[in-house]
């Protein structure tokens, strides 16, 4: 990816030239594997889910209809157009489409959550594209990049026995970024968004996603006894816009929330964005950014677990049998990013990376807990660097922490003896020719794990004092910090 520097313009130009030279060198080392994918004719690979494939083809059709073809456009978008939140939805016709049901079925006859996450990213990308489009055939479309995915929560199990609606709309807009609120609903839920496709549309690539600029107010009807209030799954996708030619930050169209629900969502999302910025500043400040109460809590946790870790290492035969080191829970996989996994911009599809990370985290939790885990949530899902075709990707996962006190929050399992297991996944872009390995993505998944068949879930100890501080920031602080809305 092009390198960026906060220095003077001349230095930026120099660094861009260096980046181009490095990229050319890598292409030479891998003939035919890296060069040209970003500029090739845009096609949708068969490896994508039926829903993602249809969404991408819709986006390509909309881009051509509005004149948003990069080769034909000559100007950057300078005039901004204020737009209301436009809701887009798509329906999984599981009841009437056996082929679609089979594509999304896991070994336990439940919905493959990883595949739904792919589709969430695709639909969020379509929504972001529609909001940024200025309908001017002379301006080139902006390059929209997924920066992070926050607050992904499974509040109710997704079932293959009923149709499911994915829906989303722009919740908040900044200068060059926007947050898309995505949700999944049972299609028959009285509060499910209107404007969705008919039940066979998820597998029909010739039909477009319908947009509803006046979605039904969720509070206008009360849910039927069959369903609890609210969606089955919710997530916030943050996109940043860049000029496709200069790679500079690009301003996005402002948002005009109209209904009281849209205004409330805009205000709450803006508040969370500010909280996240504050949290990043606090992380840079270290312990100085913590209140006295949180400093004491962190110090107590770090000293306690570090002492127990030392005992586990130095006196293993005498250490407590109910705890293990986090290093013993590690799993990983490694593979080459193939051209079939690229998105419409020629880079590796973020939804694909999200699904692979989820599936590795699921397996890691499964091996650790001894019973099939139930997905709860994802936090701190950050896309730090773009991934290119031909990159060697290494996913590393490990259990960071086990929470024995929050299993009562379990709404997706019938067992009482349940723990929350936090699994961290890091994706590394490894380039053996350059002897480099950089983190491109980080994920933190939480699963419910049931203690069954006499098996007791063990506690997990960090490997060092520094690791203990990392575990506290990632897993413990979000559950106790009520001062800054940290991680919520």
Short mmCIF file of C-alpha atoms in Angstrom, two decimals:
data_model
loop_
_atom_site.label_atom_id
_atom_site.label_comp_id
_atom_site.label_asym_id
_atom_site.label_seq_id
_atom_site.Cartn_x
_atom_site.Cartn_y
_atom_site.Cartn_z
CA UNK A 1 0.00 0.00 0.00
CA UNK A 2 1.22 3.56 -0.60
CA UNK A 3 3.16 4.90 2.33
CA UNK A 4 1.98 8.07 4.03
CA UNK A 5 3.93 10.54 6.14
CA UNK A 6 2.87 13.65 8.06
CA UNK A 7 5.88 15.53 6.71
CA UNK A 8 6.11 18.01 3.83
CA UNK A 9 4.71 17.33 0.39
CA UNK A 10 8.11 16.58 -1.08
CA UNK A 11 8.75 13.87 1.47
CA UNK A 12 5.33 12.35 0.78
CA UNK A 13 6.09 12.20 -2.93
CA UNK A 14 9.42 10.57 -2.19
CA UNK A 15 7.83 7.94 0.02
CA UNK A 16 5.17 7.20 -2.58
CA UNK A 17 7.90 6.66 -5.15
CA UNK A 18 9.68 4.29 -2.78
CA UNK A 19 6.44 2.40 -2.20
CA UNK A 20 5.94 2.00 -5.96
CA UNK A 21 9.47 0.70 -6.34
CA UNK A 22 8.97 -1.82 -3.54
CA UNK A 23 5.68 -2.97 -5.04
CA UNK A 24 7.34 -3.37 -8.45
CA UNK A 25 10.10 -5.40 -6.85
CA UNK A 26 7.61 -7.70 -5.17
CA UNK A 27 5.75 -8.18 -8.45
CA UNK A 28 9.02 -9.19 -10.09
CA UNK A 29 9.63 -11.75 -7.37
CA UNK A 30 6.12 -13.18 -7.94
CA UNK A 31 5.61 -12.98 -11.71
CA UNK A 32 1.97 -12.60 -12.57
CA UNK A 33 0.75 -12.92 -8.97
CA UNK A 34 0.53 -9.32 -7.76
CA UNK A 35 0.66 -6.94 -10.69
CA UNK A 36 -2.47 -5.67 -12.33
CA UNK A 37 -5.20 -6.94 -10.03
CA UNK A 38 -6.23 -3.48 -8.83
CA UNK A 39 -6.68 -2.28 -12.41
CA UNK A 40 -8.23 -5.40 -13.94
CA UNK A 41 -11.80 -5.51 -15.16
CA UNK A 42 -13.97 -5.83 -12.08
CA UNK A 43 -15.51 -9.29 -11.76
CA UNK A 44 -17.14 -11.23 -8.93
CA UNK A 45 -15.45 -14.54 -8.18
CA UNK A 46 -17.52 -17.69 -7.70
CA UNK A 47 -15.95 -18.18 -4.27
CA UNK A 48 -18.12 -15.40 -2.84
CA UNK A 49 -21.40 -16.22 -1.15
CA UNK A 50 -24.55 -15.85 -3.26
CA UNK A 51 -25.55 -12.79 -1.24
CA UNK A 52 -22.16 -11.06 -1.52
CA UNK A 53 -21.98 -11.85 -5.25
CA UNK A 54 -25.38 -10.29 -5.84
CA UNK A 55 -24.52 -7.24 -3.74
CA UNK A 56 -21.27 -6.67 -5.63
CA UNK A 57 -22.94 -7.03 -9.01
CA UNK A 58 -25.57 -4.54 -7.86
CA UNK A 59 -22.81 -2.11 -6.88
CA UNK A 60 -21.08 -2.49 -10.24
CA UNK A 61 -24.35 -1.91 -12.05
CA UNK A 62 -25.08 1.18 -9.96
CA UNK A 63 -21.58 2.53 -10.59
CA UNK A 64 -21.97 2.12 -14.35
CA UNK A 65 -25.46 3.62 -14.30
CA UNK A 66 -24.24 6.71 -12.45
CA UNK A 67 -21.15 7.04 -14.62
CA UNK A 68 -18.85 6.05 -11.79
CA UNK A 69 -16.33 4.23 -13.95
CA UNK A 70 -12.79 5.10 -12.95
CA UNK A 71 -11.41 5.00 -16.50
CA UNK A 72 -14.05 7.44 -17.78
CA UNK A 73 -14.11 9.84 -14.83
CA UNK A 74 -11.58 12.66 -14.83
CA UNK A 75 -12.42 14.73 -11.75
CA UNK A 76 -12.36 14.18 -8.03
CA UNK A 77 -15.57 14.76 -6.14
CA UNK A 78 -15.53 18.30 -4.72
CA UNK A 79 -19.22 19.15 -4.30
CA UNK A 80 -20.83 17.41 -1.32
CA UNK A 81 -24.48 16.40 -1.30
CA UNK A 82 -26.35 16.09 1.99
CA UNK A 83 -28.31 12.84 2.07
CA UNK A 84 -30.81 11.21 4.42
CA UNK A 85 -30.09 7.73 5.81
CA UNK A 86 -31.19 5.28 3.12
CA UNK A 87 -31.87 1.79 4.41
CA UNK A 88 -30.78 -1.18 2.29
CA UNK A 89 -31.87 -4.72 3.06
CA UNK A 90 -31.52 -8.19 1.66
CA UNK A 91 -33.39 -11.34 2.58
CA UNK A 92 -32.08 -14.88 3.01
CA UNK A 93 -34.84 -17.15 1.66
CA UNK A 94 -33.87 -20.18 3.74
CA UNK A 95 -37.43 -21.51 3.85
CA UNK A 96 -37.96 -21.57 0.10
CA UNK A 97 -34.41 -22.03 -1.28
CA UNK A 98 -32.77 -25.35 -0.42
CA UNK A 99 -29.55 -24.39 -2.23
CA UNK A 100 -29.16 -21.20 -0.25
CA UNK A 101 -29.92 -23.02 3.00
CA UNK A 102 -27.23 -25.61 2.23
CA UNK A 103 -24.67 -22.88 1.51
CA UNK A 104 -25.19 -21.31 4.94
CA UNK A 105 -25.65 -24.46 7.02
CA UNK A 106 -22.98 -25.48 9.55
CA UNK A 107 -22.45 -29.06 10.86
CA UNK A 108 -25.00 -28.48 13.63
CA UNK A 109 -27.79 -27.31 11.31
CA UNK A 110 -27.38 -23.70 12.38
CA UNK A 111 -26.38 -20.60 10.41
CA UNK A 112 -22.68 -20.19 9.58
CA UNK A 113 -22.01 -16.90 11.34
CA UNK A 114 -18.73 -16.40 9.48
CA UNK A 115 -20.55 -16.34 6.14
CA UNK A 116 -23.09 -13.86 7.46
CA UNK A 117 -20.17 -11.63 8.55
CA UNK A 118 -18.90 -11.67 4.96
CA UNK A 119 -22.30 -10.52 3.75
CA UNK A 120 -22.53 -7.83 6.43
CA UNK A 121 -19.29 -6.31 5.13
CA UNK A 122 -20.56 -6.48 1.54
CA UNK A 123 -23.91 -4.84 2.30
CA UNK A 124 -22.21 -2.18 4.44
CA UNK A 125 -19.90 -1.43 1.51
CA UNK A 126 -22.88 -1.01 -0.82
CA UNK A 127 -24.53 1.37 1.64
CA UNK A 128 -21.34 3.42 1.96
CA UNK A 129 -21.00 3.57 -1.85
CA UNK A 130 -24.58 4.78 -2.29
CA UNK A 131 -24.11 7.48 0.33
CA UNK A 132 -20.88 8.75 -1.23
CA UNK A 133 -22.15 8.70 -4.82
CA UNK A 134 -22.79 12.22 -6.15
CA UNK A 135 -24.51 11.01 -9.38
CA UNK A 136 -22.00 12.97 -11.45
CA UNK A 137 -20.64 11.00 -14.43
CA UNK A 138 -17.50 13.16 -14.54
CA UNK A 139 -16.33 12.46 -10.98
CA UNK A 140 -14.51 9.26 -10.12
CA UNK A 141 -15.93 7.10 -7.30
CA UNK A 142 -14.19 7.32 -3.96
CA UNK A 143 -12.16 4.42 -2.64
CA UNK A 144 -14.00 3.16 0.45
CA UNK A 145 -11.99 1.11 2.93
CA UNK A 146 -13.25 -0.79 5.98
CA UNK A 147 -11.31 0.75 8.88
CA UNK A 148 -12.87 -1.17 11.76
CA UNK A 149 -15.85 -3.24 12.82
CA UNK A 150 -17.12 -2.62 16.34
CA UNK A 151 -19.80 -3.92 18.63
CA UNK A 152 -20.69 -7.07 16.69
CA UNK A 153 -23.12 -8.81 19.03
CA UNK A 154 -25.23 -11.92 18.57
CA UNK A 155 -28.31 -11.23 20.68
CA UNK A 156 -30.44 -14.08 19.38
CA UNK A 157 -29.51 -17.21 17.46
CA UNK A 158 -29.97 -17.05 13.71
CA UNK A 159 -32.14 -19.96 12.55
CA UNK A 160 -32.28 -21.80 9.24
CA UNK A 161 -35.94 -22.57 9.90
CA UNK A 162 -36.98 -19.01 9.10
CA UNK A 163 -35.96 -16.34 6.62
CA UNK A 164 -33.45 -13.75 7.83
CA UNK A 165 -33.15 -10.11 6.78
CA UNK A 166 -29.84 -8.23 6.71
CA UNK A 167 -30.38 -4.51 6.89
CA UNK A 168 -28.30 -1.38 7.35
CA UNK A 169 -28.11 2.38 7.00
CA UNK A 170 -25.61 5.16 7.57
CA UNK A 171 -25.74 6.04 11.27
CA UNK A 172 -23.12 8.80 11.47
CA UNK A 173 -20.83 10.75 9.13
CA UNK A 174 -17.63 12.65 9.91
CA UNK A 175 -15.28 14.51 7.58
CA UNK A 176 -13.91 11.51 5.68
CA UNK A 177 -15.41 8.58 7.58
CA UNK A 178 -18.81 7.10 8.25
CA UNK A 179 -20.36 4.47 10.51
CA UNK A 180 -22.85 2.00 9.06
CA UNK A 181 -25.22 0.32 11.54
CA UNK A 182 -25.88 -3.24 10.36
CA UNK A 183 -28.49 -5.59 11.75
CA UNK A 184 -29.88 -9.07 11.18
CA UNK A 185 -33.56 -9.78 11.90
CA UNK A 186 -35.95 -12.73 11.64
CA UNK A 187 -37.96 -11.84 8.55
CA UNK A 188 -41.26 -12.30 10.41
CA UNK A 189 -40.27 -10.13 13.38
CA UNK A 190 -42.76 -7.24 13.56
CA UNK A 191 -39.89 -4.76 13.87
CA UNK A 192 -37.88 -6.18 10.96
CA UNK A 193 -37.02 -3.37 8.49
CA UNK A 194 -39.21 -2.90 5.46
CA UNK A 195 -37.89 -2.54 1.92
CA UNK A 196 -36.29 -6.00 1.93
CA UNK A 197 -36.15 -8.42 -0.97
CA UNK A 198 -38.55 -11.26 -1.49
CA UNK A 199 -37.54 -14.65 -0.17
CA UNK A 200 -35.95 -15.91 -3.40
CA UNK A 201 -34.00 -12.73 -4.10
CA UNK A 202 -30.89 -13.73 -2.13
CA UNK A 203 -30.09 -16.26 -4.82
CA UNK A 204 -31.22 -14.19 -7.80
CA UNK A 205 -28.33 -12.15 -9.15
CA UNK A 206 -30.52 -10.30 -11.62
CA UNK A 207 -32.44 -8.44 -8.91
CA UNK A 208 -31.18 -5.44 -7.03
CA UNK A 209 -31.19 -4.65 -3.34
CA UNK A 210 -34.10 -2.40 -2.56
CA UNK A 211 -33.57 0.82 -0.64
CA UNK A 212 -36.16 2.32 1.67
CA UNK A 213 -35.54 5.95 2.55
CA UNK A 214 -38.42 5.89 5.03
CA UNK A 215 -37.89 2.74 7.11
CA UNK A 216 -40.48 1.77 9.65
CA UNK A 217 -39.88 3.19 13.10
CA UNK A 218 -38.90 0.30 15.37
CA UNK A 219 -41.01 1.60 18.20
CA UNK A 220 -44.17 1.82 16.10
CA UNK A 221 -45.12 -1.77 16.89
CA UNK A 222 -44.42 -4.00 19.85
CA UNK A 223 -42.83 -7.39 19.12
CA UNK A 224 -45.02 -10.47 19.06
CA UNK A 225 -44.68 -12.95 21.93
CA UNK A 226 -42.49 -15.16 19.74
CA UNK A 227 -39.65 -12.66 19.64
CA UNK A 228 -37.84 -10.50 22.14
CA UNK A 229 -37.37 -6.84 21.18
CA UNK A 230 -34.50 -5.81 18.94
CA UNK A 231 -32.43 -7.46 16.18
CA UNK A 232 -30.76 -10.84 16.36
CA UNK A 233 -27.36 -9.37 15.48
CA UNK A 234 -26.01 -5.83 15.34
CA UNK A 235 -22.68 -4.39 14.19
CA UNK A 236 -21.10 -1.03 13.43
CA UNK A 237 -18.88 -0.85 10.32
CA UNK A 238 -16.57 2.17 10.01
CA UNK A 239 -15.50 3.14 6.49
CA UNK A 240 -12.98 5.79 5.47
CA UNK A 241 -13.01 7.45 2.05
CA UNK A 242 -9.94 8.15 -0.02
CA UNK A 243 -9.39 9.57 -3.48
CA UNK A 244 -8.82 6.63 -5.80
CA UNK A 245 -5.95 8.43 -7.61
CA UNK A 246 -4.19 10.59 -5.00
CA UNK A 247 -4.89 8.24 -2.07
CA UNK A 248 -5.62 11.32 0.07
CA UNK A 249 -8.51 11.47 2.52
CA UNK A 250 -11.72 12.42 0.70
CA UNK A 251 -14.63 14.31 2.21
CA UNK A 252 -17.92 12.39 2.26
CA UNK A 253 -21.48 13.57 1.87
CA UNK A 254 -23.06 14.79 5.10
CA UNK A 255 -25.97 12.99 6.74
CA UNK A 256 -29.47 14.42 7.27
CA UNK A 257 -31.24 12.27 9.88
CA UNK A 258 -34.96 12.90 9.67
CA UNK A 259 -36.87 10.75 12.16
CA UNK A 260 -36.40 10.84 15.93
CA UNK A 261 -34.94 7.34 15.79
CA UNK A 262 -32.37 8.41 13.18
CA UNK A 263 -31.45 11.50 15.19
CA UNK A 264 -31.02 9.46 18.38
CA UNK A 265 -28.85 6.91 16.54
CA UNK A 266 -26.73 9.70 15.04
CA UNK A 267 -26.16 11.24 18.50
CA UNK A 268 -25.36 7.93 20.22
CA UNK A 269 -22.99 6.88 17.44
CA UNK A 270 -21.22 10.25 17.53
CA UNK A 271 -20.77 9.78 21.26
CA UNK A 272 -19.24 6.34 20.79
CA UNK A 273 -16.90 7.67 18.09
CA UNK A 274 -15.66 10.30 20.55
CA UNK A 275 -15.29 7.64 23.25
CA UNK A 276 -13.18 5.54 20.88
CA UNK A 277 -10.94 8.51 20.07
CA UNK A 278 -10.55 9.18 23.78
CA UNK A 279 -9.76 5.53 24.41
CA UNK A 280 -6.97 5.58 21.80
CA UNK A 281 -5.48 8.66 23.45
CA UNK A 282 -5.66 6.97 26.84
CA UNK A 283 -3.88 3.92 25.46
CA UNK A 284 -1.04 6.12 24.23
CA UNK A 285 -0.87 7.82 27.62
CA UNK A 286 -0.50 4.46 29.38
CA UNK A 287 -1.42 4.24 33.05
CA UNK A 288 -1.37 8.02 33.31
CA UNK A 289 -4.62 8.11 31.39
CA UNK A 290 -6.38 5.95 33.99
CA UNK A 291 -8.27 7.10 37.04
CA UNK A 292 -6.91 6.11 40.45
CA UNK A 293 -9.57 3.40 40.72
CA UNK A 294 -8.64 1.86 37.37
CA UNK A 295 -4.91 2.15 38.09
CA UNK A 296 -5.42 0.20 41.31
CA UNK A 297 -7.55 -2.41 39.53
CA UNK A 298 -4.93 -2.86 36.82
CA UNK A 299 -2.03 -3.04 39.24
CA UNK A 300 -3.84 -5.59 41.40
CA UNK A 301 -4.70 -7.78 38.40
CA UNK A 302 -1.24 -7.64 36.83
CA UNK A 303 0.59 -8.40 40.10
CA UNK A 304 -1.73 -11.26 40.97
CA UNK A 305 -1.64 -13.11 37.65
CA UNK A 306 2.08 -12.43 37.12
CA UNK A 307 2.82 -14.04 40.48
CA UNK A 308 0.73 -17.08 39.55
CA UNK A 309 2.39 -17.28 36.12
CA UNK A 310 5.81 -17.29 37.75
CA UNK A 311 4.75 -20.17 39.98
CA UNK A 312 3.41 -22.07 36.98
CA UNK A 313 6.74 -21.69 35.18
CA UNK A 314 9.13 -22.25 38.08
CA UNK A 315 7.19 -24.88 40.05
CA UNK A 316 4.92 -26.58 37.52
CA UNK A 317 4.30 -29.71 39.60
CA UNK A 318 3.12 -27.62 42.57
CA UNK A 319 1.12 -25.01 40.69
CA UNK A 320 -2.66 -24.97 40.67
CA UNK A 321 -4.13 -27.51 38.26
CA UNK A 322 -7.06 -25.29 37.28
CA UNK A 323 -4.96 -22.82 35.25
CA UNK A 324 -2.80 -22.97 32.12
CA UNK A 325 -0.60 -20.48 30.26
CA UNK A 326 -2.14 -18.69 27.28
CA UNK A 327 0.78 -19.85 25.11
CA UNK A 328 -0.55 -23.42 25.37
CA UNK A 329 -3.83 -22.38 23.73
CA UNK A 330 -2.27 -21.07 20.51
CA UNK A 331 -3.48 -22.17 17.10
CA UNK A 332 -2.66 -20.79 13.67
CA UNK A 333 -3.01 -21.26 9.95
CA UNK A 334 -1.11 -19.86 7.00
CA UNK A 335 -2.02 -19.50 3.35
CA UNK A 336 -1.46 -17.39 0.25
CA UNK A 337 -4.08 -14.74 -0.59
CA UNK A 338 -5.53 -15.84 -3.92
CA UNK A 339 -6.95 -13.55 -6.64
CA UNK A 340 -10.40 -15.12 -6.18
CA UNK A 341 -10.55 -13.48 -2.72
CA UNK A 342 -10.12 -9.90 -3.91
CA UNK A 343 -12.80 -7.24 -3.64
CA UNK A 344 -13.96 -4.76 -6.28
CA UNK A 345 -10.93 -2.56 -5.55
CA UNK A 346 -8.45 -5.36 -6.28
CA UNK A 347 -7.45 -5.87 -2.65
CA UNK A 348 -8.28 -8.91 -0.50
CA UNK A 349 -11.88 -8.73 0.69
CA UNK A 350 -12.16 -7.69 4.33
CA UNK A 351 -15.20 -9.92 4.83
CA UNK A 352 -13.11 -12.93 3.78
CA UNK A 353 -10.47 -12.05 6.39
CA UNK A 354 -13.19 -11.61 8.98
CA UNK A 355 -14.66 -15.03 8.22
CA UNK A 356 -11.28 -16.77 8.37
CA UNK A 357 -10.50 -15.07 11.68
CA UNK A 358 -13.89 -16.06 13.10
CA UNK A 359 -13.52 -19.68 12.07
CA UNK A 360 -10.05 -19.94 13.60
CA UNK A 361 -11.27 -18.29 16.82
CA UNK A 362 -14.22 -20.70 16.95
CA UNK A 363 -11.92 -23.70 16.55
CA UNK A 364 -9.51 -22.33 19.17
CA UNK A 365 -12.34 -21.88 21.67
CA UNK A 366 -13.68 -25.35 20.81
CA UNK A 367 -10.33 -27.05 21.45
CA UNK A 368 -9.84 -25.08 24.66
CA UNK A 369 -13.29 -25.50 26.20
CA UNK A 370 -14.05 -29.08 25.22
CA UNK A 371 -17.58 -28.28 24.01
CA UNK A 372 -19.02 -26.47 21.02
CA UNK A 373 -18.80 -22.73 21.71
CA UNK A 374 -21.59 -20.23 21.08
CA UNK A 375 -20.60 -16.93 19.51
CA UNK A 376 -21.31 -13.87 21.67
CA UNK A 377 -19.56 -10.82 20.22
CA UNK A 378 -16.56 -9.25 18.49
CA UNK A 379 -14.75 -6.19 19.77
CA UNK A 380 -11.73 -4.22 18.59
CA UNK A 381 -11.77 -5.50 15.03
CA UNK A 382 -9.27 -3.22 13.28
CA UNK A 383 -8.03 -3.25 9.69
CA UNK A 384 -4.55 -1.76 10.03
CA UNK A 385 -3.01 -2.48 6.61
CA UNK A 386 -4.45 -3.55 3.26
CA UNK A 387 -3.83 -7.10 2.09
CA UNK A 388 -2.86 -7.71 -1.53
CA UNK A 389 -3.23 -10.68 -3.82
CA UNK A 390 -0.20 -12.94 -3.38
CA UNK A 391 0.47 -11.94 0.23
CA UNK A 392 1.37 -14.79 2.57
CA UNK A 393 -1.15 -14.54 5.42
CA UNK A 394 -0.59 -16.03 8.85
CA UNK A 395 -3.51 -16.06 11.30
CA UNK A 396 -2.54 -16.59 14.94
CA UNK A 397 -5.10 -17.17 17.67
CA UNK A 398 -4.94 -17.74 21.41
CA UNK A 399 -7.25 -17.63 24.42
CA UNK A 400 -6.52 -14.43 26.33
CA UNK A 401 -8.93 -14.65 29.23
CA UNK A 402 -11.79 -16.65 30.73
CA UNK A 403 -14.55 -14.77 32.54
CA UNK A 404 -16.47 -16.95 34.99
CA UNK A 405 -18.77 -14.13 36.13
CA UNK A 406 -20.50 -13.11 32.88
CA UNK A 407 -21.78 -16.51 31.74
CA UNK A 408 -25.17 -15.51 33.11
CA UNK A 409 -25.42 -13.12 30.15
CA UNK A 410 -25.70 -16.14 27.87
CA UNK A 411 -28.81 -15.90 25.70
CA UNK A 412 -27.81 -18.43 23.05
CA UNK A 413 -27.25 -21.56 25.18
CA UNK A 414 -29.50 -23.45 27.57
CA UNK A 415 -26.71 -24.48 29.94
CA UNK A 416 -26.24 -22.81 33.30
CA UNK A 417 -22.53 -23.59 33.83
CA UNK A 418 -21.20 -21.24 31.15
CA UNK A 419 -18.07 -19.09 30.86
CA UNK A 420 -17.07 -16.26 28.53
CA UNK A 421 -13.90 -17.07 26.59
CA UNK A 422 -12.00 -14.22 24.92
CA UNK A 423 -9.98 -15.26 21.85
CA UNK A 424 -7.53 -12.86 20.20
CA UNK A 425 -6.71 -13.34 16.51
CA UNK A 426 -3.95 -11.48 14.70
CA UNK A 427 -3.40 -11.56 10.95
CA UNK A 428 0.17 -11.06 9.73
CA UNK A 429 1.22 -10.19 6.19
CA UNK A 430 4.46 -12.12 5.79
CA UNK A 431 6.89 -11.38 2.96
CA UNK A 432 9.77 -13.88 3.02
CA UNK A 433 11.55 -12.05 0.17
CA UNK A 434 11.68 -8.87 2.25
CA UNK A 435 12.18 -10.75 5.54
CA UNK A 436 9.23 -8.82 7.03
CA UNK A 437 6.05 -9.67 8.88
CA UNK A 438 3.49 -6.98 9.75
CA UNK A 439 0.15 -7.09 11.55
CA UNK A 440 -2.64 -6.26 9.11
CA UNK A 441 -5.70 -7.08 11.20
CA UNK A 442 -6.57 -7.68 14.84
CA UNK A 443 -9.74 -9.29 16.20
CA UNK A 444 -11.09 -10.08 19.66
CA UNK A 445 -13.90 -12.66 19.73
CA UNK A 446 -15.93 -13.70 22.76
CA UNK A 447 -17.65 -17.08 22.97
CA UNK A 448 -19.84 -18.80 25.52
CA UNK A 449 -18.38 -22.17 26.49
CA UNK A 450 -20.35 -24.69 28.56
CA UNK A 451 -18.71 -27.00 31.10
CA UNK A 452 -20.12 -30.42 30.21
CA UNK A 453 -19.42 -34.12 30.84
CA UNK A 454 -17.51 -33.38 34.03
CA UNK A 455 -15.05 -31.11 32.22
CA UNK A 456 -14.20 -27.85 33.97
CA UNK A 457 -13.01 -24.88 31.95
CA UNK A 458 -9.55 -23.82 33.09
CA UNK A 459 -8.38 -20.32 33.88
CA UNK A 460 -5.86 -18.81 31.47
CA UNK A 461 -2.72 -17.04 32.67
CA UNK A 462 -0.75 -14.46 30.65
CA UNK A 463 2.80 -15.35 29.73
CA UNK A 464 4.52 -12.29 31.24
CA UNK A 465 3.91 -9.04 33.09
CA UNK A 466 3.60 -7.15 29.80
CA UNK A 467 1.15 -9.75 28.54
CA UNK A 468 -0.86 -9.39 31.76
CA UNK A 469 -1.20 -5.65 31.11
CA UNK A 470 -2.34 -6.44 27.56
CA UNK A 471 -4.97 -8.89 28.83
CA UNK A 472 -6.28 -6.34 31.32
CA UNK A 473 -6.67 -3.68 28.62
CA UNK A 474 -8.30 -6.02 26.11
CA UNK A 475 -10.48 -8.24 28.30
CA UNK A 476 -10.83 -7.02 31.88
CA UNK A 477 -11.11 -3.25 31.51
CA UNK A 478 -14.07 -3.31 29.07
CA UNK A 479 -16.10 -5.14 31.71
CA UNK A 480 -15.30 -2.83 34.65
CA UNK A 481 -14.67 0.61 33.13
CA UNK A 482 -17.88 2.60 33.43
CA UNK A 483 -16.06 5.94 33.31
CA UNK A 484 -15.27 6.09 29.58
CA UNK A 485 -17.68 3.55 28.04
CA UNK A 486 -14.51 1.60 27.22
CA UNK A 487 -15.06 -1.16 24.71
CA UNK A 488 -18.86 -1.02 24.88
#
